[in-house]
Structure formats: structure tokens, C-alpha cells
Coordinates of C-alpha atoms in Angstrom, one line a residue:
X27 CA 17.0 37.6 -17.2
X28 CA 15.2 34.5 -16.0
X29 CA 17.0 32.5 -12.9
X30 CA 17.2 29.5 -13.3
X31 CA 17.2 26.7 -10.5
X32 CA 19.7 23.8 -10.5
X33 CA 19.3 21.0 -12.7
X34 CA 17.9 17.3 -11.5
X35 CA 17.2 14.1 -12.9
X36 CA 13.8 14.2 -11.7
X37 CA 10.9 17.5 -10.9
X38 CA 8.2 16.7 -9.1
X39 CA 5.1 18.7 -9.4
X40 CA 3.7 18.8 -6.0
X41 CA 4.7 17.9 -2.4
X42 CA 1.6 16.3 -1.2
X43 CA 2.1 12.6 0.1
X44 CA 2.6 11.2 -3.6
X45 CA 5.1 13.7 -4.1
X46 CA 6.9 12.8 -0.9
X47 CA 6.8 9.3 -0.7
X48 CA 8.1 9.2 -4.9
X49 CA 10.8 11.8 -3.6
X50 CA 12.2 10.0 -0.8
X51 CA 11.9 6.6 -3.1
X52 CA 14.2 8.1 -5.9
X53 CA 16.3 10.6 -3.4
X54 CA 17.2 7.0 -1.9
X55 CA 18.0 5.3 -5.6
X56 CA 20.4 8.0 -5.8
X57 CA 18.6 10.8 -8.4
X58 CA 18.4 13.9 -7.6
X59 CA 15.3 15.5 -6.9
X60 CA 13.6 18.8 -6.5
X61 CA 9.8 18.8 -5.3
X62 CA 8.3 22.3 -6.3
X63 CA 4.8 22.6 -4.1
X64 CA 2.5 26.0 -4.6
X65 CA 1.9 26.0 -1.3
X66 CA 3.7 27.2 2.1
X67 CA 3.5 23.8 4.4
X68 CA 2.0 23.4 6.6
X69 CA -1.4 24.2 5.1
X70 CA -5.1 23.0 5.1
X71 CA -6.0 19.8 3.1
X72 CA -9.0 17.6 3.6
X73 CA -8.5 13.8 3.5
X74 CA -7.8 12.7 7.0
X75 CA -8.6 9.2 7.4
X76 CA -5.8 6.4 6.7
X77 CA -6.3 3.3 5.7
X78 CA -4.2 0.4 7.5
X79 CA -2.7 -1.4 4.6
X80 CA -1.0 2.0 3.8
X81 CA 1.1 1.7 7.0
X82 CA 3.5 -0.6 4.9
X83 CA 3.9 2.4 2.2
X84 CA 4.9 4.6 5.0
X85 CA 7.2 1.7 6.4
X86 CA 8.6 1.3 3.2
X87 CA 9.9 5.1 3.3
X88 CA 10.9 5.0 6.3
X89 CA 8.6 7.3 7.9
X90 CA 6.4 4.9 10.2
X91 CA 8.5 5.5 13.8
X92 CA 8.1 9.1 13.1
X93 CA 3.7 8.9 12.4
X94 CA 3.8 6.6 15.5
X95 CA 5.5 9.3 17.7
X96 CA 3.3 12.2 16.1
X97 CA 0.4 12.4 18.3
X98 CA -2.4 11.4 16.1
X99 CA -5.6 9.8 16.6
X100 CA -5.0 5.6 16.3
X101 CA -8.3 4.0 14.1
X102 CA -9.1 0.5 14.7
X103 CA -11.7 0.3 12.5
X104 CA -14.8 2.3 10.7
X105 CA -18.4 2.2 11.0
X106 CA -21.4 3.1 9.3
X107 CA -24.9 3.8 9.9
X108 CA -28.5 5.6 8.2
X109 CA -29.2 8.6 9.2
X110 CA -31.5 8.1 12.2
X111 CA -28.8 5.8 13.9
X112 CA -31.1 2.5 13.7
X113 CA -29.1 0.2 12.1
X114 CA -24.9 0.8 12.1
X115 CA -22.2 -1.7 10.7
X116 CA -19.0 -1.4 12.7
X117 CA -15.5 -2.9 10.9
X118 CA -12.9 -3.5 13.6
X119 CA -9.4 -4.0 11.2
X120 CA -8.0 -6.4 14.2
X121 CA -10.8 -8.6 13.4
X122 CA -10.2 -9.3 8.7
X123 CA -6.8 -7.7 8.5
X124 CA -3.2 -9.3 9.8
X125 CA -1.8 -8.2 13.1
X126 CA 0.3 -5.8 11.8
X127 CA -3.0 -4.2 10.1
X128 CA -4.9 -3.4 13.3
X129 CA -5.1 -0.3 13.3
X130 CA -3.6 2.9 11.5
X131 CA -4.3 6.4 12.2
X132 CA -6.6 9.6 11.6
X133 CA -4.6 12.2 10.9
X134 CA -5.1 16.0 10.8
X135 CA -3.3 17.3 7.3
X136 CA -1.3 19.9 8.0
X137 CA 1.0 18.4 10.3
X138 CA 0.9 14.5 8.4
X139 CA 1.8 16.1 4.7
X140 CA 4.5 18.6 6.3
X141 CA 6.2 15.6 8.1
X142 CA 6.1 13.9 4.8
X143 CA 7.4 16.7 3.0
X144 CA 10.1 17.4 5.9
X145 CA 11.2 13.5 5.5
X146 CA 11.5 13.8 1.8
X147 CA 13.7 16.7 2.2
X148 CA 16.0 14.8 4.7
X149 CA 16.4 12.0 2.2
X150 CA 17.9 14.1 0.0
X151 CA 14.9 16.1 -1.9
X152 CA 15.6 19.2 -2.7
X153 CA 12.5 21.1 -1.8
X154 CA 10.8 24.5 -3.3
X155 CA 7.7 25.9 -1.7
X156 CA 5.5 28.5 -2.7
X157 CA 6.4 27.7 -6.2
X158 CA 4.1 27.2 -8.7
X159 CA 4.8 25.5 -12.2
X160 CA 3.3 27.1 -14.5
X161 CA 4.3 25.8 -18.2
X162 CA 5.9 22.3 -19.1
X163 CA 7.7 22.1 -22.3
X164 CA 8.9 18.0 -23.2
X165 CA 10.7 18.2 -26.6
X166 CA 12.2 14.9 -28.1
X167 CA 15.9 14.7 -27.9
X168 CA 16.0 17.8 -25.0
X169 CA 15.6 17.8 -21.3
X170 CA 12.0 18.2 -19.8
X171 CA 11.6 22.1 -19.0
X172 CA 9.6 23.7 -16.0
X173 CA 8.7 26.9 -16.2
X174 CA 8.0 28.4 -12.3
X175 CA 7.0 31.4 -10.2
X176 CA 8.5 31.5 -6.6
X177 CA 9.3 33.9 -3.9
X178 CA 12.5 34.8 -6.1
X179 CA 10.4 35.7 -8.7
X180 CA 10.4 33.3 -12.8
X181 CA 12.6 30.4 -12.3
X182 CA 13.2 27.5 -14.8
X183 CA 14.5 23.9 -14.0
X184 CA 15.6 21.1 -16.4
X185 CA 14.8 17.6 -15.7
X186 CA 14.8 14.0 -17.6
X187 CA 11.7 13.2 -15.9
X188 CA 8.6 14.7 -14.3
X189 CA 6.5 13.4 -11.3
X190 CA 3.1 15.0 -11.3
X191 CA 2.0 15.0 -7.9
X192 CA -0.4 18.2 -8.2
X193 CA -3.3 17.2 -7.1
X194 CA -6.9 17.6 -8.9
X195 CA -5.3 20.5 -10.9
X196 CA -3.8 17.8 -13.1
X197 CA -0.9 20.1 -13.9
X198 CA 1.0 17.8 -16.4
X199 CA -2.0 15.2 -17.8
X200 CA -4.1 18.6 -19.0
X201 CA -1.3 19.6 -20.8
X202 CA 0.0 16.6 -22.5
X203 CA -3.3 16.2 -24.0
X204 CA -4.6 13.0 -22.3
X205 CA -8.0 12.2 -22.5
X206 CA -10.0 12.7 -19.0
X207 CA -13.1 11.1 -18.1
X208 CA -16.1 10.8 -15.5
X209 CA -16.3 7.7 -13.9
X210 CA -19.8 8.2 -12.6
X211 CA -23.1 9.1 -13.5
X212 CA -24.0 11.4 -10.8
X213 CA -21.1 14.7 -9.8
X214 CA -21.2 15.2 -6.4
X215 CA -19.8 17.9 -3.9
X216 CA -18.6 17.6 -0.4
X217 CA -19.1 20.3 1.9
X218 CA -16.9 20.2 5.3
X219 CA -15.2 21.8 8.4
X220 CA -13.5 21.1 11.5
X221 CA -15.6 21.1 14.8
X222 CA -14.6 20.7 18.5
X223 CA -16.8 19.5 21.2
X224 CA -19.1 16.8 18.8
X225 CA -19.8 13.5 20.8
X226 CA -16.9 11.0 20.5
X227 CA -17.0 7.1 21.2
X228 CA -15.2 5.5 24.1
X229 CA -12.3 3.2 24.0
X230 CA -10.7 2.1 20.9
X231 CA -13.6 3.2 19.2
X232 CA -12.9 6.8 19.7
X233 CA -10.9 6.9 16.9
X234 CA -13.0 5.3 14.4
X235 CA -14.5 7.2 11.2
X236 CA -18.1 7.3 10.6
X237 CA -20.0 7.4 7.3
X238 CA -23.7 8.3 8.0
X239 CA -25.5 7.1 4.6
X240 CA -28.9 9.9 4.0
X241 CA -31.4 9.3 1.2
X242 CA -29.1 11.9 -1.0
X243 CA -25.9 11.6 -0.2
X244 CA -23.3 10.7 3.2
X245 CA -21.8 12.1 6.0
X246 CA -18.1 11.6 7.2
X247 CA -17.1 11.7 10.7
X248 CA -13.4 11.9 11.3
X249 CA -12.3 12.4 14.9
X250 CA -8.8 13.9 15.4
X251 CA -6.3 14.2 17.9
X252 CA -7.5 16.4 21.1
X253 CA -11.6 17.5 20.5
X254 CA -11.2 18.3 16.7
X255 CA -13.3 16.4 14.5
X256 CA -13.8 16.5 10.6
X257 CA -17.2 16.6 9.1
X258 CA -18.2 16.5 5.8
X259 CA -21.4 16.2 3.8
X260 CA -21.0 14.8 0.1
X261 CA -24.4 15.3 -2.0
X262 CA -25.3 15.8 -5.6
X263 CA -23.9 18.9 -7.3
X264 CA -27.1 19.9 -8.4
X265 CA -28.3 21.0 -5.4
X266 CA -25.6 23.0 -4.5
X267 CA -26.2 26.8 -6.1
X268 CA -23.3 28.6 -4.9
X269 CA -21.0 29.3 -1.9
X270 CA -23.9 31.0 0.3
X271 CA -25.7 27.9 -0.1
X272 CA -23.0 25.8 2.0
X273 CA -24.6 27.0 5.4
X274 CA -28.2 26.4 4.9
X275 CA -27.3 23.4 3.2
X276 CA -24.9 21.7 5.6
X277 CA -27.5 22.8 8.6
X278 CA -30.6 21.0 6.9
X279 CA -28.8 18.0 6.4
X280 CA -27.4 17.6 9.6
X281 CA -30.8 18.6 11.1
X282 CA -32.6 15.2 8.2
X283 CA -29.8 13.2 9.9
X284 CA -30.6 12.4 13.9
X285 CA -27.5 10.5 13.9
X286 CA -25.1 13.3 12.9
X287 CA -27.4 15.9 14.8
X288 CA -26.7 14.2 18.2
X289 CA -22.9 13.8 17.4
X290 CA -22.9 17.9 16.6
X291 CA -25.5 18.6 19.1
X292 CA -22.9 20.6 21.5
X293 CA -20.1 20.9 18.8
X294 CA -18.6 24.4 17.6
X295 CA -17.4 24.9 13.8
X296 CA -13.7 26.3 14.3
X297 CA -13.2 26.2 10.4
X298 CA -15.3 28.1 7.2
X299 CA -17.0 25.6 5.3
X300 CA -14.9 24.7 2.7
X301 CA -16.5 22.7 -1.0
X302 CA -14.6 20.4 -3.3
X303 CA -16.6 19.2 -6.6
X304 CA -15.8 17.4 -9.4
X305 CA -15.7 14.3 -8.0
X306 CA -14.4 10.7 -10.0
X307 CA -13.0 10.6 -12.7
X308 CA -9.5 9.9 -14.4
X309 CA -7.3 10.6 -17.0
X310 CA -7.1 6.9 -20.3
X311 CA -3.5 7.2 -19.5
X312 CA -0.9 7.9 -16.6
X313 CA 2.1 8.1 -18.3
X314 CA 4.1 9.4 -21.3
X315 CA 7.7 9.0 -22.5
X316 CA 9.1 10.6 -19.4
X317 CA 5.9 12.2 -17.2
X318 CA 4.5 10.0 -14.8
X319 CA 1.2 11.0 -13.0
X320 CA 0.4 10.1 -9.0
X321 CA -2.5 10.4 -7.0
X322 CA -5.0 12.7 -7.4
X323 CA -3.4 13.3 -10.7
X324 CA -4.0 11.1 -12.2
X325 CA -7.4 10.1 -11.0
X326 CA -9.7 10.9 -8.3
X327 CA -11.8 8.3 -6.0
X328 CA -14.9 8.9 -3.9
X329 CA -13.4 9.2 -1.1
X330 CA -16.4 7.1 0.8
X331 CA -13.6 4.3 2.2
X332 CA -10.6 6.9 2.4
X333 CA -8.9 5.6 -0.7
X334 CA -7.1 8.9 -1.2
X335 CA -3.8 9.1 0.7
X336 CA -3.2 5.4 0.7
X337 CA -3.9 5.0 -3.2
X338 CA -1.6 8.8 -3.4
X339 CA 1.3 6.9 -1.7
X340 CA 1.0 3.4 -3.6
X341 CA 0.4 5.1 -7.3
X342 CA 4.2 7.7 -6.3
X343 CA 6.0 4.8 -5.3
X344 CA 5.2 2.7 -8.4
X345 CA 5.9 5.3 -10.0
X346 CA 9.3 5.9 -8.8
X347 CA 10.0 2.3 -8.9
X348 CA 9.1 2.6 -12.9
X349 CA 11.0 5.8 -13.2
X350 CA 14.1 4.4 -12.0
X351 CA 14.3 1.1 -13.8
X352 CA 14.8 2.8 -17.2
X353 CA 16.7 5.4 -15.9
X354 CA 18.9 2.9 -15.1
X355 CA 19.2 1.9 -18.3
X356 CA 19.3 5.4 -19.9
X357 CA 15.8 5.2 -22.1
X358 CA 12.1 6.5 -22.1
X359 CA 9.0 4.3 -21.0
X360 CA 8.2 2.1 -23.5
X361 CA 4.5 1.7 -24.7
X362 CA 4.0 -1.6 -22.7
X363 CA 5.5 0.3 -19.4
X364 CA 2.9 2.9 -19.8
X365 CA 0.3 0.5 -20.4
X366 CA 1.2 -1.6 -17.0
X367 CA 1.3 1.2 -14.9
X368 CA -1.8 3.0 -16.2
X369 CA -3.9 -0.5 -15.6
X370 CA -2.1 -1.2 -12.1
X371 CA -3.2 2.3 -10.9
X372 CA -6.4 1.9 -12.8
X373 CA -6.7 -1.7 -11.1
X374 CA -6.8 -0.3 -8.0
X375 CA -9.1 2.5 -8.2
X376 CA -11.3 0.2 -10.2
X377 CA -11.8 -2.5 -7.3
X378 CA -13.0 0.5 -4.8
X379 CA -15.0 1.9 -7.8
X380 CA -17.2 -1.0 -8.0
X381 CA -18.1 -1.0 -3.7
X382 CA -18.1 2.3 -4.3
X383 CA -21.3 1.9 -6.8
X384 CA -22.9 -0.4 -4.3
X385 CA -22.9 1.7 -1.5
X386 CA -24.4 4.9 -3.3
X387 CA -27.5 2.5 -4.7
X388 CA -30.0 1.6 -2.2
X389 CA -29.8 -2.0 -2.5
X390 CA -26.3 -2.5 -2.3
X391 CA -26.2 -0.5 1.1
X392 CA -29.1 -2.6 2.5
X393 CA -26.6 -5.6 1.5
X394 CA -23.5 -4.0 3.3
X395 CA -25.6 -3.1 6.6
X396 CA -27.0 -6.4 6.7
X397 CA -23.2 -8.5 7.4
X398 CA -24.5 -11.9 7.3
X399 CA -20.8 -14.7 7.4
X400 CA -22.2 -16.1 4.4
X401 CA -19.1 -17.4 2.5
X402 CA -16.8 -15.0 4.4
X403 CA -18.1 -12.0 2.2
X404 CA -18.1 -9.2 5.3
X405 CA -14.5 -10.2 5.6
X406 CA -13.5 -9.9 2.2
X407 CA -15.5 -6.6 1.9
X408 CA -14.0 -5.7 5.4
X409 CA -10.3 -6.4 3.9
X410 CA -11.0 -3.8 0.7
X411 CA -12.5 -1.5 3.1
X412 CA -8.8 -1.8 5.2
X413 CA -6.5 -0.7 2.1
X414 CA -6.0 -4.4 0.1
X415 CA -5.8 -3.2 -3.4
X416 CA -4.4 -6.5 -3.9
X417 CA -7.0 -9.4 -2.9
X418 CA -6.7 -12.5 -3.6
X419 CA -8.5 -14.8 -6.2
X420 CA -10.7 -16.2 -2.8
X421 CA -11.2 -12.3 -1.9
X422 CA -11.7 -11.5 -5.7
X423 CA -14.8 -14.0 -6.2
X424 CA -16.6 -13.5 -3.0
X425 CA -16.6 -9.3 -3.9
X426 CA -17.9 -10.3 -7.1
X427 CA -20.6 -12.4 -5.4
X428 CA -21.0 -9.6 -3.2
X429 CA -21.8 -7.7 -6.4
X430 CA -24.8 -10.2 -7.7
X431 CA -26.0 -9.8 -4.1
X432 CA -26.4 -6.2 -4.2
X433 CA -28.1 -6.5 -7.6
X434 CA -30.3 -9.0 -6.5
X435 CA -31.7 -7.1 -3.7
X436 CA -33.6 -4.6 -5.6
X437 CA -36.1 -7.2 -6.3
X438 CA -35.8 -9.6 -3.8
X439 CA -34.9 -8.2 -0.5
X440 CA -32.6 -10.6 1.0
X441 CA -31.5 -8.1 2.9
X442 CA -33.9 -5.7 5.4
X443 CA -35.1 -3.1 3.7
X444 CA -33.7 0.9 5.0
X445 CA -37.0 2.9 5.4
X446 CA -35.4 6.0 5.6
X447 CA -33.5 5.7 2.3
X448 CA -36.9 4.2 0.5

């Protein structure tokens, strides 16, 4: 006979910080929740680098005082640089964001998604780890049903709604037949570990990420709290063949790169190297009748300007919002509910999408390492860059500007020209 776990208005698929932050949200409406993760927290996920204007998100659930006290790395800012260290473009987020903005923090994973998980559960969440869902059956008229495996062995759970907070598996959008898509040309990969010992900058500078642009792809620099740091190398799919590729790979680049070469000069790997593909894309629709789908989910973004976790927080907490309005008033989404959510989401993605596309051509980068205070664009690129997926109409035009700019440079050169990336 199959056990079956206890009832609850709403499952959520996945414990990560979508999961949580929707969780607590709806815990604190007063549904009950169960989160059901596949994994035993805490456990290894890359994505370390937070963006300020995601501090309010955390605020908002009431998890701030407890980051603050955590012992993480604070980030005032971000910088970026070509590969032979000649020309570098540093953002400091006291100096385009509001006070409360100034800085945020790089965080290692394992620790950051647990104390998210462990706040959802003492908001009320009931929590299930090391449970996999592995079928999803939505029948009109009926309750949602889950189909698990867990330490106890098949499990079921009933629900009037479903959070999909899986991740890149896309647990529930693959299954209710939603249309997926690419949302660039090129697929890339990014290769990365964990070092201790690489070079670190002094001051409030220590804690800022790096993004090392190379003729093929970039690097990421992500220093954590005591001498970790996180290094990553994205580059086209094509040339990676396989898993015993990562090494040779990950050493020639850093040895074409004299700016990531001196920072790893006396660093030691403490982590395998690790690859994650398939990168951008999204699913033509975020929502049904009662499924909702957060974060990764829903949509990946290049990760380039650490979009992930802050966009993963913003997307569950709409979400929830959404979810509990018509619960409320005991119906489904309508069409039009759908529709707002899936463009708000999309909205947002679609705004780093588009610096996104700038920085990977040539042009654009010689446009964003060349900050000249014409018309305030740096800081309006500088405010994106910080986690506003919400600028304003001033902000709106000058990034569009910023976008004729970029185009204009492949045949005018009103920026300097990169050598190494020509």
C-alpha cells in the first residue's frame, strides 16, 4: 500500500530560494505548505553572488537580520575587466543605488539556501527532504496529485495548488506541455570550482565579484567568506567534448587570460570541476489553472550580472502573492492572471536579456568599458546591473540609448577599441 503524506493547500516542488521565500510568503497568509526538495540540505549549488536590490525580498520574509549575522562575504559593488587586465570597469552600488542598496552579500550556497529552507520551515512550512516528485497528475474538478519517492519509500500528497521551484529540471512546465524555448543564438557552458589562496582585493573591494570578458567567452570571480573563492569559466558548448575536457579546457583559458592567471597564480582547487549547459531559455508560459512556475523553472538567465537568486526570490513571491489572491476567493487563475504573471517574470528577464546581448558582442563591451557620464547612462546601466528590474521611464530610455550606442560602435568606434577581443 502507498503512504500517503498529509494533505495541504499548496506543494511546492523544490526548496531552493524560490521555494523558500514562496513558502514562508503563503505559510504566513495562513496555507498550509509542504516543500518537497530531492536533496539533503545543506548541499552544493553554484550561484553565489547577490544582487543588492534583492535585500528587500529577503527583508520582506523576514530573513535579513539572520543573512546579516551569517558570516558572509559583504559586496559593495562588481567590476569587470579583458583578459589581460588593461582596461577594468569597477561599479561601486553606494555610488547609483539608494543607501539602503549599498551593498549586499556573496554568499557560499550551502549554508545561504539551508538558512532559507530552515526559515521557511519555522514559518510554518512543512518540509520534506530527499524527496523526489516524480509524477504530477492535475485533473479538473479533483485535487492536484504528487506522486513522491522519500526515505520512507512511494508517498503521495494532495494539493489545490503547485509551486514549481525545481530548478532547470523544469519538473512541472515539461509536463504540462508548455512550449520551451532558446533565448539565444549561441549555448554556452560554464565550467567552475571553488579555490582557496587566489589573490583577493583590499578594503571593501574584497568582496567584489569579477567578470573577466576573453575573446570566447567570461570568467567569474566570486570571493567568499574566509580564502574560498568561486571561479567559473562560461564558453561556447561547442568546444566543450566531454567531462575529461573540463581540465585542459579550464587550464588554457586561465593560462589566454593574464588577469585570471595572476588572481589563481598561488590558488589551490578544493572542489572537482563541475559543468552546467544549457544555458537561456524559457518556457511561452508560467502558469496554468493552479501550477505556478519560479525561478529557474520557469526560465533561465545568463547568469553574467547574477540575475539568478534575486530574480528566484522576486518570481516565488509573486507568485505566492498570485496564488493567494484567488485562493482567497476559492477559484483557478484566470487567463489574464496567467498572462500578467508570465509577462512580469518575462519583463524582468527580458531587461537583463538585452545587456546581456551587449556584453557578449564586441561592440557593446567596448561601450560598457568605456563609462563616459554622458546622459547618466553608466548609472542607469549601473542601477540594472544592482538588481532594479523595475527602472524607471528616465532609466528605461537611457538603456535603450545605451542600446543604439552599442550598435553604433561596430562601425564607428565611439568607444576604444579592445585589441584582445578583435
Amino acid at each position: 500500500m502507498t503512504p500517503h503524506l498529509q494533505s495541504c493547500d499548496v506543494a511546492i516542488i523544490g526548496g531552493g530560494p524560490a521555494g523558500s521565500a514562496a513558502g514562508t510568503r503563503l505559510s504566513r497568509a495562513g496555507l498550509r505548505v509542504t516543500i518537497l526538495e530531492k536533496e539533503k540540505f545543506p548541499r552544493f549549488c553554484v550561484g553565489e553572488s547577490l544582487l543588492p536590490h534583492g535585500n528587500d525580498l529577503l527583508k520582506e520574509i523576514g530573513v535579513w537580520d539572520k543573512l546579516e549575522q551569517a558570516g558572509f562575504l559583504r559586496k559593495y559593488g562588481a567590476e569587470f575587466s579583458t583578459p589581460d587586465g588593461e582596461r577594468q570597469n569597477r561599479l561601486w552600488f553606494g555610488e547609483n543605488l539608494a543607501p539602503q542598496h549599498e551593498y549586499t552579500y556573496q554568499v557560499e550556497r550551502a549554508p545561504f539556501d539551508q538558512l532559507l529552507l530552515e526559515h521557511a520551515r519555522e514559518n510554518g512550512c512543512t518540509v520534506h527532504e530527499e524527496t523526489r516528485v516524480t509524477a504530477l497528475h492535475d485533473a479538473p474538478g479533483a485535487p492536484i496529485t504528487l506522486h513522491a519517492e522519500g526515505p520512507s519509500g512511494r508517498t503521495e500528497l494532495t494539493a489545490r495548488w503547485v509551486v514549481d521551484a525545481s530548478g532547470r529540471c523544469a519538473f512541472a512546465g515539461s509536463r504540462a506541455g508548455l512550449r520551451r524555448r532558446g533565448t539565444q543564438k549561441v549555448r554556452r557552458v560554464a565550467i567552475y570550482a571553488h579555490f582557496e589562496g587566489a589573490t583577493r582585493h583590499e578594503g571593501k573591494a574584497e568582496g567584489h565579484i569579477t567578470i573577466i570578458r576573453t575573446a570566447g567567452g567570461w570568467f567569474w570571480l566570486i570571493p567568499l567568506a574566509g580564502d574560498r573563492m568561486s571561479v567559473g569559466l562560461v564558453l561556447p558548448a561547442g568546444e566543450v567534448k566531454g567531462e575529461g575536457d573540463y581540465n585542459d579546457l579550464f587550464a588554457a583559458a586561465v593560462a589566454a587570460a593574464p588577469a585570471v592567471a595572476q588572481r589563481l597564480d598561488s590558488a589551490r582547487r578544493i572542489t572537482p570541476l563541475r559543468a552546467t549547459g544549457d544555458y537561456s531559455w524559457r518556457y511561452s508560459s508560467f502558469a496554468t489553472r493552479r501550477v505556478l512556475l519560479t525561478g529557474d523553472a520557469a526560465g533561465f538567465v545568463d547568469p553574467i550580472f547574477s540575475s539568478g537568486v534575486m530574480l528566484a526570490l522576486q518570481s516565488g513571491l509573486r507568485a505566492a502573492d498570485l496564488l493567494v489572491k484567488a485562493d482567497r476567493c476559492g477559484r483557478s487563475l484566470r487567463p489574464w492572471e496567467r498572462w500578467a504573471y508570465t509577462r512580469s517574470v518575462t519583463g524582468w528577464m527580458n531587461r537583463y536579456a538585452r545587456l546581456i546581448r551587449s556584453f557578449y558582442d564586441r561592440a557593446g563591451f567596448e561601450v560598457f568599458m568605456s563609462p563616459q557620464p554622458v546622459l547618466q547612462l553608466p548609472r542607469s546601466v549601473a542601477r540594472l546591473v544592482g538588481g532594479q528590474t523595475d527602472p524607471g521611464l528616465a532609466d528605461r530610455l537611457r538603456l535603450r540609448l545605451f542600446d543604439t550606442v552599442c550598435r553604433l560602435q561596430r562601425r564607428l568606434n565611439i568607444a576604444p577599441p579592445i585589441p584582445s577581443l578583435r
